[in-house]
Amino acid sequence: MKGIYWHIQMHLPEGKGGEVIDPKEMLKEDDPIIGTGEWDNIQCRYFKGENEGIEVGDIIMVREGGKPIAICKVISECFQEPKLTKSYLHGNFRYVEVLDWNVPHLEKSPFARGTLMKLFSKNTPSWKYINDWYKRTIKN
């Protein structure tokens, strides 16, 4: 683990004002997935693995707004799949391993509302939150 965590919000695949989906359904697929739209911005490039973006093996917390849903390990490169796009409206996907689901005592979190964020600093509440959750999960 290189000490960089991510968090992603997936319930608004078309952005604000667009259709709302349930991101838990993506994580409950036979092969769980995360996804993002196709946009010309740093978040999309990070998702695709560009600009020192997401790599296989990275840990990513899925959230809806500030509410954590699950903590996952990324297990694939970015791919596109028309059937998944039809179901979830996202254009880019990655397979993940769901490591743990949210529990009631983890309801509140210190996360910004952006779609995808990379956490560089170990001195932030967001990094500590994901690190603590991940460490508890791998101990079990």
Tab-separated table of N, CA and C in Angstrom:
chain	number	residue	atom	x	y	z
A	1	MET	N	0.852	-1.184	0.000
A	1	MET	CA	0.000	0.000	0.000
A	1	MET	C	0.887	1.233	0.000
A	2	LYS	N	0.716	2.075	-0.972
A	2	LYS	CA	1.569	3.254	-1.114
A	2	LYS	C	1.093	4.454	-0.301
A	3	GLY	N	0.000	4.322	0.457
A	3	GLY	CA	-0.458	5.400	1.323
A	3	GLY	C	-1.345	6.420	0.649
A	4	ILE	N	-1.749	6.177	-0.600
A	4	ILE	CA	-2.670	7.073	-1.289
A	4	ILE	C	-4.021	6.397	-1.381
A	5	TYR	N	-5.030	7.057	-0.878
A	5	TYR	CA	-6.390	6.549	-0.950
A	5	TYR	C	-7.210	7.443	-1.866
A	6	TRP	N	-8.361	6.927	-2.253
A	6	TRP	CA	-9.293	7.650	-3.115
A	6	TRP	C	-10.676	7.584	-2.504
A	7	HIS	N	-11.536	8.533	-2.870
A	7	HIS	CA	-12.965	8.369	-2.614
A	7	HIS	C	-13.715	8.852	-3.840
A	8	ILE	N	-14.839	8.172	-4.109
A	8	ILE	CA	-15.598	8.426	-5.325
A	8	ILE	C	-17.085	8.492	-5.017
A	9	GLN	N	-17.754	9.352	-5.742
A	9	GLN	CA	-19.204	9.488	-5.662
A	9	GLN	C	-19.751	9.109	-7.038
A	10	MET	N	-20.717	8.191	-7.111
A	10	MET	CA	-21.174	7.666	-8.395
A	10	MET	C	-22.668	7.819	-8.631
A	11	HIS	N	-23.420	8.389	-7.706
A	11	HIS	CA	-24.883	8.386	-7.829
A	11	HIS	C	-25.429	9.407	-8.827
A	12	LEU	N	-24.588	10.308	-9.334
A	12	LEU	CA	-25.019	11.294	-10.332
A	12	LEU	C	-24.160	11.151	-11.596
A	13	PRO	N	-24.374	10.088	-12.367
A	13	PRO	CA	-23.503	9.828	-13.518
A	13	PRO	C	-23.532	10.895	-14.601
A	14	GLU	N	-24.597	11.686	-14.656
A	14	GLU	CA	-24.703	12.751	-15.655
A	14	GLU	C	-24.404	14.119	-15.044
A	15	GLY	N	-24.000	14.145	-13.792
A	15	GLY	CA	-23.744	15.397	-13.104
A	15	GLY	C	-24.996	15.923	-12.424
A	16	LYS	N	-24.858	17.051	-11.753
A	16	LYS	CA	-25.984	17.661	-11.044
A	16	LYS	C	-27.121	17.939	-12.015
A	17	GLY	N	-28.328	17.628	-11.576
A	17	GLY	CA	-29.495	17.841	-12.405
A	17	GLY	C	-29.827	16.674	-13.312
A	18	GLY	N	-28.958	15.680	-13.362
A	18	GLY	CA	-29.190	14.500	-14.194
A	18	GLY	C	-29.867	13.393	-13.412
A	19	GLU	N	-29.965	12.240	-14.038
A	19	GLU	CA	-30.593	11.086	-13.401
A	19	GLU	C	-29.764	10.609	-12.207
A	20	VAL	N	-30.437	10.090	-11.198
A	20	VAL	CA	-29.793	9.570	-9.995
A	20	VAL	C	-29.863	8.052	-10.041
A	21	ILE	N	-28.739	7.400	-9.733
A	21	ILE	CA	-28.708	5.939	-9.667
A	21	ILE	C	-28.302	5.514	-8.258
A	22	ASP	N	-28.486	4.239	-7.958
A	22	ASP	CA	-28.072	3.677	-6.672
A	22	ASP	C	-26.704	3.027	-6.855
A	23	PRO	N	-25.639	3.641	-6.343
A	23	PRO	CA	-24.302	3.082	-6.537
A	23	PRO	C	-24.110	1.717	-5.881
A	24	LYS	N	-24.941	1.404	-4.892
A	24	LYS	CA	-24.825	0.084	-4.248
A	24	LYS	C	-25.104	-1.035	-5.244
A	25	GLU	N	-25.969	-0.768	-6.224
A	25	GLU	CA	-26.282	-1.775	-7.235
A	25	GLU	C	-25.042	-2.117	-8.065
A	26	MET	N	-24.205	-1.128	-8.328
A	26	MET	CA	-22.971	-1.376	-9.079
A	26	MET	C	-22.030	-2.267	-8.268
A	27	LEU	N	-22.010	-2.042	-6.955
A	27	LEU	CA	-21.136	-2.822	-6.086
A	27	LEU	C	-21.688	-4.217	-5.804
A	28	LYS	N	-22.967	-4.433	-6.103
A	28	LYS	CA	-23.592	-5.739	-5.889
A	28	LYS	C	-23.624	-6.590	-7.156
A	29	GLU	N	-23.067	-6.088	-8.257
A	29	GLU	CA	-22.953	-6.883	-9.485
A	29	GLU	C	-22.158	-8.160	-9.162
A	30	ASP	N	-22.349	-9.211	-9.966
A	30	ASP	CA	-21.552	-10.434	-9.781
A	30	ASP	C	-20.064	-10.106	-9.772
A	31	ASP	N	-19.668	-9.204	-10.638
A	31	ASP	CA	-18.314	-8.649	-10.646
A	31	ASP	C	-18.473	-7.167	-10.314
A	32	PRO	N	-18.291	-6.792	-9.038
A	32	PRO	CA	-18.545	-5.417	-8.600
A	32	PRO	C	-17.748	-4.394	-9.409
A	33	ILE	N	-18.375	-3.241	-9.644
A	33	ILE	CA	-17.754	-2.189	-10.441
A	33	ILE	C	-17.927	-0.827	-9.784
A	34	ILE	N	-17.024	0.072	-10.168
A	34	ILE	CA	-17.185	1.493	-9.921
A	34	ILE	C	-17.181	2.165	-11.286
A	35	GLY	N	-17.696	3.394	-11.365
A	35	GLY	CA	-17.746	4.049	-12.660
A	35	GLY	C	-17.757	5.548	-12.575
A	36	THR	N	-17.449	6.148	-13.708
A	36	THR	CA	-17.521	7.594	-13.858
A	36	THR	C	-17.908	7.914	-15.299
A	37	GLY	N	-18.401	9.102	-15.498
A	37	GLY	CA	-18.768	9.539	-16.840
A	37	GLY	C	-17.545	9.813	-17.693
A	38	GLU	N	-17.785	10.227	-18.908
A	38	GLU	CA	-16.710	10.613	-19.826
A	38	GLU	C	-16.676	12.130	-19.891
A	39	TRP	N	-15.750	12.722	-19.141
A	39	TRP	CA	-15.620	14.166	-19.079
A	39	TRP	C	-14.180	14.556	-19.358
A	40	ASP	N	-14.004	15.776	-19.809
A	40	ASP	CA	-12.667	16.296	-20.039
A	40	ASP	C	-12.232	17.054	-18.790
A	41	ASN	N	-11.875	16.272	-17.753
A	41	ASN	CA	-11.394	16.884	-16.517
A	41	ASN	C	-10.428	15.942	-15.808
A	42	ILE	N	-9.770	16.435	-14.788
A	42	ILE	CA	-8.747	15.658	-14.078
A	42	ILE	C	-9.353	14.437	-13.397
A	43	GLN	N	-10.588	14.542	-12.914
A	43	GLN	CA	-11.201	13.407	-12.237
A	43	GLN	C	-11.365	12.222	-13.189
A	44	CYS	N	-11.798	12.474	-14.404
A	44	CYS	CA	-11.950	11.405	-15.388
A	44	CYS	C	-10.578	10.835	-15.759
A	45	ARG	N	-9.581	11.701	-15.919
A	45	ARG	CA	-8.233	11.217	-16.241
A	45	ARG	C	-7.676	10.377	-15.090
A	46	TYR	N	-7.900	10.821	-13.854
A	46	TYR	CA	-7.481	10.008	-12.709
A	46	TYR	C	-8.152	8.625	-12.752
A	47	PHE	N	-9.450	8.607	-13.010
A	47	PHE	CA	-10.183	7.337	-13.027
A	47	PHE	C	-9.596	6.394	-14.061
A	48	LYS	N	-9.204	6.928	-15.201
A	48	LYS	CA	-8.640	6.113	-16.288
A	48	LYS	C	-7.196	5.691	-16.015
A	49	GLY	N	-6.602	6.253	-14.963
A	49	GLY	CA	-5.226	5.903	-14.624
A	49	GLY	C	-4.193	6.859	-15.183
A	50	GLU	N	-4.644	7.951	-15.769
A	50	GLU	CA	-3.732	8.952	-16.310
A	50	GLU	C	-3.323	9.926	-15.215
A	51	ASN	N	-2.266	10.694	-15.457
A	51	ASN	CA	-1.827	11.742	-14.522
A	51	ASN	C	-1.625	11.208	-13.103
A	52	GLU	N	-0.969	10.043	-12.992
A	52	GLU	CA	-0.754	9.399	-11.690
A	52	GLU	C	-2.087	9.102	-11.016
A	53	GLY	N	-3.023	8.605	-11.817
A	53	GLY	CA	-4.357	8.287	-11.323
A	53	GLY	C	-4.449	6.919	-10.691
A	54	ILE	N	-5.653	6.405	-10.640
A	54	ILE	CA	-5.935	5.124	-9.993
A	54	ILE	C	-5.125	3.999	-10.628
A	55	GLU	N	-4.585	3.152	-9.773
A	55	GLU	CA	-3.847	1.968	-10.214
A	55	GLU	C	-4.505	0.729	-9.614
A	56	VAL	N	-4.321	-0.394	-10.284
A	56	VAL	CA	-4.776	-1.666	-9.736
A	56	VAL	C	-4.121	-1.837	-8.371
A	57	GLY	N	-4.927	-2.202	-7.378
A	57	GLY	CA	-4.434	-2.366	-6.009
A	57	GLY	C	-4.747	-1.189	-5.105
A	58	ASP	N	-5.129	-0.048	-5.681
A	58	ASP	CA	-5.471	1.117	-4.863
A	58	ASP	C	-6.748	0.853	-4.064
A	59	ILE	N	-6.865	1.552	-2.964
A	59	ILE	CA	-8.045	1.469	-2.100
A	59	ILE	C	-8.914	2.697	-2.354
A	60	ILE	N	-10.214	2.442	-2.570
A	60	ILE	CA	-11.138	3.528	-2.876
A	60	ILE	C	-12.411	3.368	-2.060
A	61	MET	N	-12.830	4.450	-1.429
A	61	MET	CA	-14.073	4.423	-0.690
A	61	MET	C	-15.182	4.993	-1.579
A	62	VAL	N	-16.270	4.253	-1.705
A	62	VAL	CA	-17.427	4.706	-2.466
A	62	VAL	C	-18.369	5.400	-1.486
A	63	ARG	N	-18.866	6.565	-1.893
A	63	ARG	CA	-19.746	7.330	-1.019
A	63	ARG	C	-20.876	7.927	-1.835
A	64	GLU	N	-21.908	8.323	-1.144
A	64	GLU	CA	-23.004	9.068	-1.749
A	64	GLU	C	-23.111	10.361	-0.967
A	65	GLY	N	-22.693	11.471	-1.576
A	65	GLY	CA	-22.527	12.700	-0.826
A	65	GLY	C	-21.442	12.469	0.210
A	66	GLY	N	-21.717	12.794	1.460
A	66	GLY	CA	-20.762	12.551	2.528
A	66	GLY	C	-20.924	11.204	3.207
A	67	LYS	N	-21.880	10.394	2.750
A	67	LYS	CA	-22.153	9.114	3.407
A	67	LYS	C	-21.348	7.969	2.770
A	68	PRO	N	-20.487	7.335	3.547
A	68	PRO	CA	-19.725	6.194	3.036
A	68	PRO	C	-20.648	5.012	2.739
A	69	ILE	N	-20.355	4.319	1.650
A	69	ILE	CA	-21.124	3.132	1.286
A	69	ILE	C	-20.278	1.875	1.466
A	70	ALA	N	-19.070	1.888	0.913
A	70	ALA	CA	-18.207	0.703	0.975
A	70	ALA	C	-16.767	1.115	0.749
A	71	ILE	N	-15.877	0.266	1.207
A	71	ILE	CA	-14.457	0.443	0.915
A	71	ILE	C	-14.057	-0.725	0.016
A	72	CYS	N	-13.315	-0.406	-1.043
A	72	CYS	CA	-13.026	-1.384	-2.092
A	72	CYS	C	-11.561	-1.347	-2.497
A	73	LYS	N	-11.140	-2.431	-3.120
A	73	LYS	CA	-9.813	-2.521	-3.721
A	73	LYS	C	-10.008	-2.578	-5.232
A	74	VAL	N	-9.312	-1.737	-5.963
A	74	VAL	CA	-9.402	-1.705	-7.423
A	74	VAL	C	-8.657	-2.915	-7.980
A	75	ILE	N	-9.338	-3.704	-8.837
A	75	ILE	CA	-8.715	-4.933	-9.348
A	75	ILE	C	-8.620	-4.978	-10.878
A	76	SER	N	-8.946	-3.868	-11.555
A	76	SER	CA	-8.816	-3.871	-13.015
A	76	SER	C	-8.438	-2.490	-13.525
A	77	GLU	N	-7.991	-2.496	-14.755
A	77	GLU	CA	-7.777	-1.243	-15.470
A	77	GLU	C	-9.146	-0.688	-15.859
A	78	CYS	N	-9.179	0.528	-16.340
A	78	CYS	CA	-10.406	1.164	-16.811
A	78	CYS	C	-10.868	0.486	-18.101
A	79	PHE	N	-12.182	0.311	-18.218
A	79	PHE	CA	-12.749	-0.267	-19.435
A	79	PHE	C	-14.099	0.378	-19.714
A	80	GLN	N	-14.587	0.169	-20.923
A	80	GLN	CA	-15.911	0.654	-21.312
A	80	GLN	C	-16.760	-0.537	-21.718
A	81	GLU	N	-18.035	-0.504	-21.356
A	81	GLU	CA	-18.942	-1.622	-21.640
A	81	GLU	C	-20.334	-1.057	-21.891
A	82	PRO	N	-20.821	-1.130	-23.139
A	82	PRO	CA	-22.133	-0.549	-23.464
A	82	PRO	C	-23.287	-1.060	-22.598
A	83	LYS	N	-23.292	-2.333	-22.230
A	83	LYS	CA	-24.387	-2.861	-21.395
A	83	LYS	C	-24.369	-2.209	-20.019
A	84	LEU	N	-23.190	-2.023	-19.461
A	84	LEU	CA	-23.093	-1.357	-18.158
A	84	LEU	C	-23.476	0.117	-18.272
A	85	THR	N	-23.067	0.751	-19.358
A	85	THR	CA	-23.434	2.152	-19.570
A	85	THR	C	-24.947	2.292	-19.671
A	86	LYS	N	-25.593	1.357	-20.345
A	86	LYS	CA	-27.048	1.400	-20.462
A	86	LYS	C	-27.710	1.278	-19.084
A	87	SER	N	-27.160	0.426	-18.235
A	87	SER	CA	-27.731	0.215	-16.894
A	87	SER	C	-27.413	1.352	-15.924
A	88	TYR	N	-26.187	1.864	-15.970
A	88	TYR	CA	-25.731	2.784	-14.929
A	88	TYR	C	-25.362	4.187	-15.434
A	89	LEU	N	-25.401	4.396	-16.743
A	89	LEU	CA	-25.167	5.690	-17.366
A	89	LEU	C	-23.716	6.158	-17.330
A	90	HIS	N	-22.848	5.491	-16.631
A	90	HIS	CA	-21.426	5.843	-16.619
A	90	HIS	C	-20.785	5.348	-17.909
A	91	GLY	N	-19.701	5.993	-18.333
A	91	GLY	CA	-19.014	5.586	-19.550
A	91	GLY	C	-17.746	4.800	-19.306
A	92	ASN	N	-17.188	4.918	-18.107
A	92	ASN	CA	-15.927	4.255	-17.766
A	92	ASN	C	-16.116	3.459	-16.488
A	93	PHE	N	-15.510	2.277	-16.464
A	93	PHE	CA	-15.697	1.370	-15.328
A	93	PHE	C	-14.380	0.741	-14.917
A	94	ARG	N	-14.366	0.249	-13.692
A	94	ARG	CA	-13.276	-0.578	-13.159
A	94	ARG	C	-13.903	-1.627	-12.261
A	95	TYR	N	-13.339	-2.820	-12.304
A	95	TYR	CA	-13.771	-3.849	-11.369
A	95	TYR	C	-13.108	-3.595	-10.028
A	96	VAL	N	-13.863	-3.889	-8.971
A	96	VAL	CA	-13.345	-3.741	-7.614
A	96	VAL	C	-13.696	-4.967	-6.786
A	97	GLU	N	-12.975	-5.133	-5.716
A	97	GLU	CA	-13.321	-6.107	-4.681
A	97	GLU	C	-13.870	-5.308	-3.508
A	98	VAL	N	-15.109	-5.581	-3.139
A	98	VAL	CA	-15.703	-4.887	-1.992
A	98	VAL	C	-15.098	-5.507	-0.729
A	99	LEU	N	-14.384	-4.700	0.038
A	99	LEU	CA	-13.719	-5.175	1.248
A	99	LEU	C	-14.619	-5.088	2.475
A	100	ASP	N	-15.477	-4.048	2.501
A	100	ASP	CA	-16.352	-3.860	3.653
A	100	ASP	C	-17.461	-2.894	3.275
A	101	TRP	N	-18.624	-3.111	3.864
A	101	TRP	CA	-19.778	-2.232	3.675
A	101	TRP	C	-19.885	-1.304	4.864
A	102	ASN	N	-20.483	-0.154	4.646
A	102	ASN	CA	-20.713	0.815	5.701
A	102	ASN	C	-21.513	0.196	6.845
A	103	VAL	N	-21.182	0.598	8.041
A	103	VAL	CA	-21.943	0.200	9.221
A	103	VAL	C	-22.415	1.483	9.905
A	104	PRO	N	-23.468	1.411	10.726
A	104	PRO	CA	-24.049	2.634	11.305
A	104	PRO	C	-23.065	3.584	11.984
A	105	HIS	N	-22.037	3.069	12.651
A	105	HIS	CA	-21.144	4.000	13.348
A	105	HIS	C	-20.216	4.755	12.393
A	106	LEU	N	-20.268	4.443	11.105
A	106	LEU	CA	-19.455	5.153	10.124
A	106	LEU	C	-20.299	6.079	9.247
A	107	GLU	N	-21.434	6.523	9.739
A	107	GLU	CA	-22.367	7.313	8.926
A	107	GLU	C	-21.791	8.654	8.470
A	108	LYS	N	-21.138	9.388	9.329
A	108	LYS	CA	-20.653	10.710	8.971
A	108	LYS	C	-19.189	10.626	8.550
A	109	SER	N	-18.834	11.465	7.584
A	109	SER	CA	-17.458	11.449	7.109
A	109	SER	C	-16.997	12.855	6.739
A	110	PRO	N	-15.694	13.063	6.732
A	110	PRO	CA	-15.128	14.385	6.454
A	110	PRO	C	-14.765	14.581	4.980
A	111	PHE	N	-15.655	14.226	4.057
A	111	PHE	CA	-15.283	14.222	2.652
A	111	PHE	C	-15.860	15.383	1.874
A	112	ALA	N	-15.030	15.923	0.968
A	112	ALA	CA	-15.484	16.947	0.028
A	112	ALA	C	-16.479	16.299	-0.928
A	113	ARG	N	-17.245	17.099	-1.627
A	113	ARG	CA	-18.318	16.587	-2.460
A	113	ARG	C	-17.932	16.318	-3.910
A	114	GLY	N	-16.677	16.408	-4.282
A	114	GLY	CA	-16.271	16.134	-5.654
A	114	GLY	C	-16.549	14.697	-6.059
A	115	THR	N	-16.518	14.423	-7.362
A	115	THR	CA	-16.799	13.087	-7.869
A	115	THR	C	-15.719	12.100	-7.467
A	116	LEU	N	-14.471	12.417	-7.737
A	116	LEU	CA	-13.347	11.525	-7.446
A	116	LEU	C	-12.227	12.348	-6.856
A	117	MET	N	-11.725	11.906	-5.707
A	117	MET	CA	-10.645	12.650	-5.076
A	117	MET	C	-9.540	11.704	-4.653
A	118	LYS	N	-8.328	12.167	-4.887
A	118	LYS	CA	-7.123	11.461	-4.477
A	118	LYS	C	-6.649	12.102	-3.178
A	119	LEU	N	-6.342	11.280	-2.195
A	119	LEU	CA	-5.901	11.794	-0.894
A	119	LEU	C	-4.398	11.590	-0.776
A	120	PHE	N	-3.663	12.655	-0.866
A	120	PHE	CA	-2.209	12.606	-0.831
A	120	PHE	C	-1.658	12.643	0.592
A	121	SER	N	-2.273	13.455	1.423
A	121	SER	CA	-1.708	13.760	2.731
A	121	SER	C	-2.249	12.849	3.827
A	122	LYS	N	-1.341	12.315	4.605
A	122	LYS	CA	-1.716	11.481	5.746
A	122	LYS	C	-2.219	12.328	6.915
A	123	ASN	N	-2.138	13.638	6.790
A	123	ASN	CA	-2.513	14.531	7.884
A	123	ASN	C	-3.905	15.115	7.732
A	124	THR	N	-4.727	14.557	6.857
A	124	THR	CA	-6.078	15.073	6.676
A	124	THR	C	-7.099	14.140	7.327
A	125	PRO	N	-8.225	14.676	7.763
A	125	PRO	CA	-9.276	13.817	8.326
A	125	PRO	C	-9.772	12.769	7.326
A	126	SER	N	-9.848	13.112	6.045
A	126	SER	CA	-10.314	12.158	5.031
A	126	SER	C	-9.368	10.970	4.918
A	127	TRP	N	-8.061	11.235	4.838
A	127	TRP	CA	-7.072	10.157	4.736
A	127	TRP	C	-7.136	9.270	5.971
A	128	LYS	N	-7.179	9.880	7.143
A	128	LYS	CA	-7.216	9.105	8.394
A	128	LYS	C	-8.474	8.253	8.474
A	129	TYR	N	-9.596	8.783	8.035
A	129	TYR	CA	-10.862	8.054	8.055
A	129	TYR	C	-10.766	6.779	7.215
A	130	ILE	N	-10.305	6.927	5.964
A	130	ILE	CA	-10.198	5.758	5.084
A	130	ILE	C	-9.128	4.803	5.595
A	131	ASN	N	-8.002	5.322	6.038
A	131	ASN	CA	-6.933	4.466	6.553
A	131	ASN	C	-7.400	3.646	7.750
A	132	ASP	N	-8.101	4.285	8.688
A	132	ASP	CA	-8.609	3.557	9.866
A	132	ASP	C	-9.588	2.465	9.452
A	133	TRP	N	-10.499	2.784	8.530
A	133	TRP	CA	-11.485	1.801	8.059
A	133	TRP	C	-10.780	0.647	7.355
A	134	TYR	N	-9.841	0.972	6.486
A	134	TYR	CA	-9.110	-0.063	5.756
A	134	TYR	C	-8.332	-0.966	6.708
A	135	LYS	N	-7.647	-0.391	7.677
A	135	LYS	CA	-6.883	-1.198	8.646
A	135	LYS	C	-7.789	-2.113	9.467
A	136	ARG	N	-8.950	-1.601	9.890
A	136	ARG	CA	-9.910	-2.455	10.618
A	136	ARG	C	-10.381	-3.615	9.736
A	137	THR	N	-10.584	-3.320	8.458
A	137	THR	CA	-11.096	-4.321	7.524
A	137	THR	C	-10.083	-5.424	7.269
A	138	ILE	N	-8.821	-5.074	7.076
A	138	ILE	CA	-7.832	-6.109	6.762
A	138	ILE	C	-7.451	-6.924	7.995
A	139	LYS	N	-7.739	-6.407	9.190
A	139	LYS	CA	-7.487	-7.186	10.412
A	139	LYS	C	-8.505	-8.300	10.589
A	140	ASN	N	-9.715	-8.105	10.077
A	140	ASN	CA	-10.798	-9.083	10.270
A	140	ASN	C	-10.669	-10.262	9.342
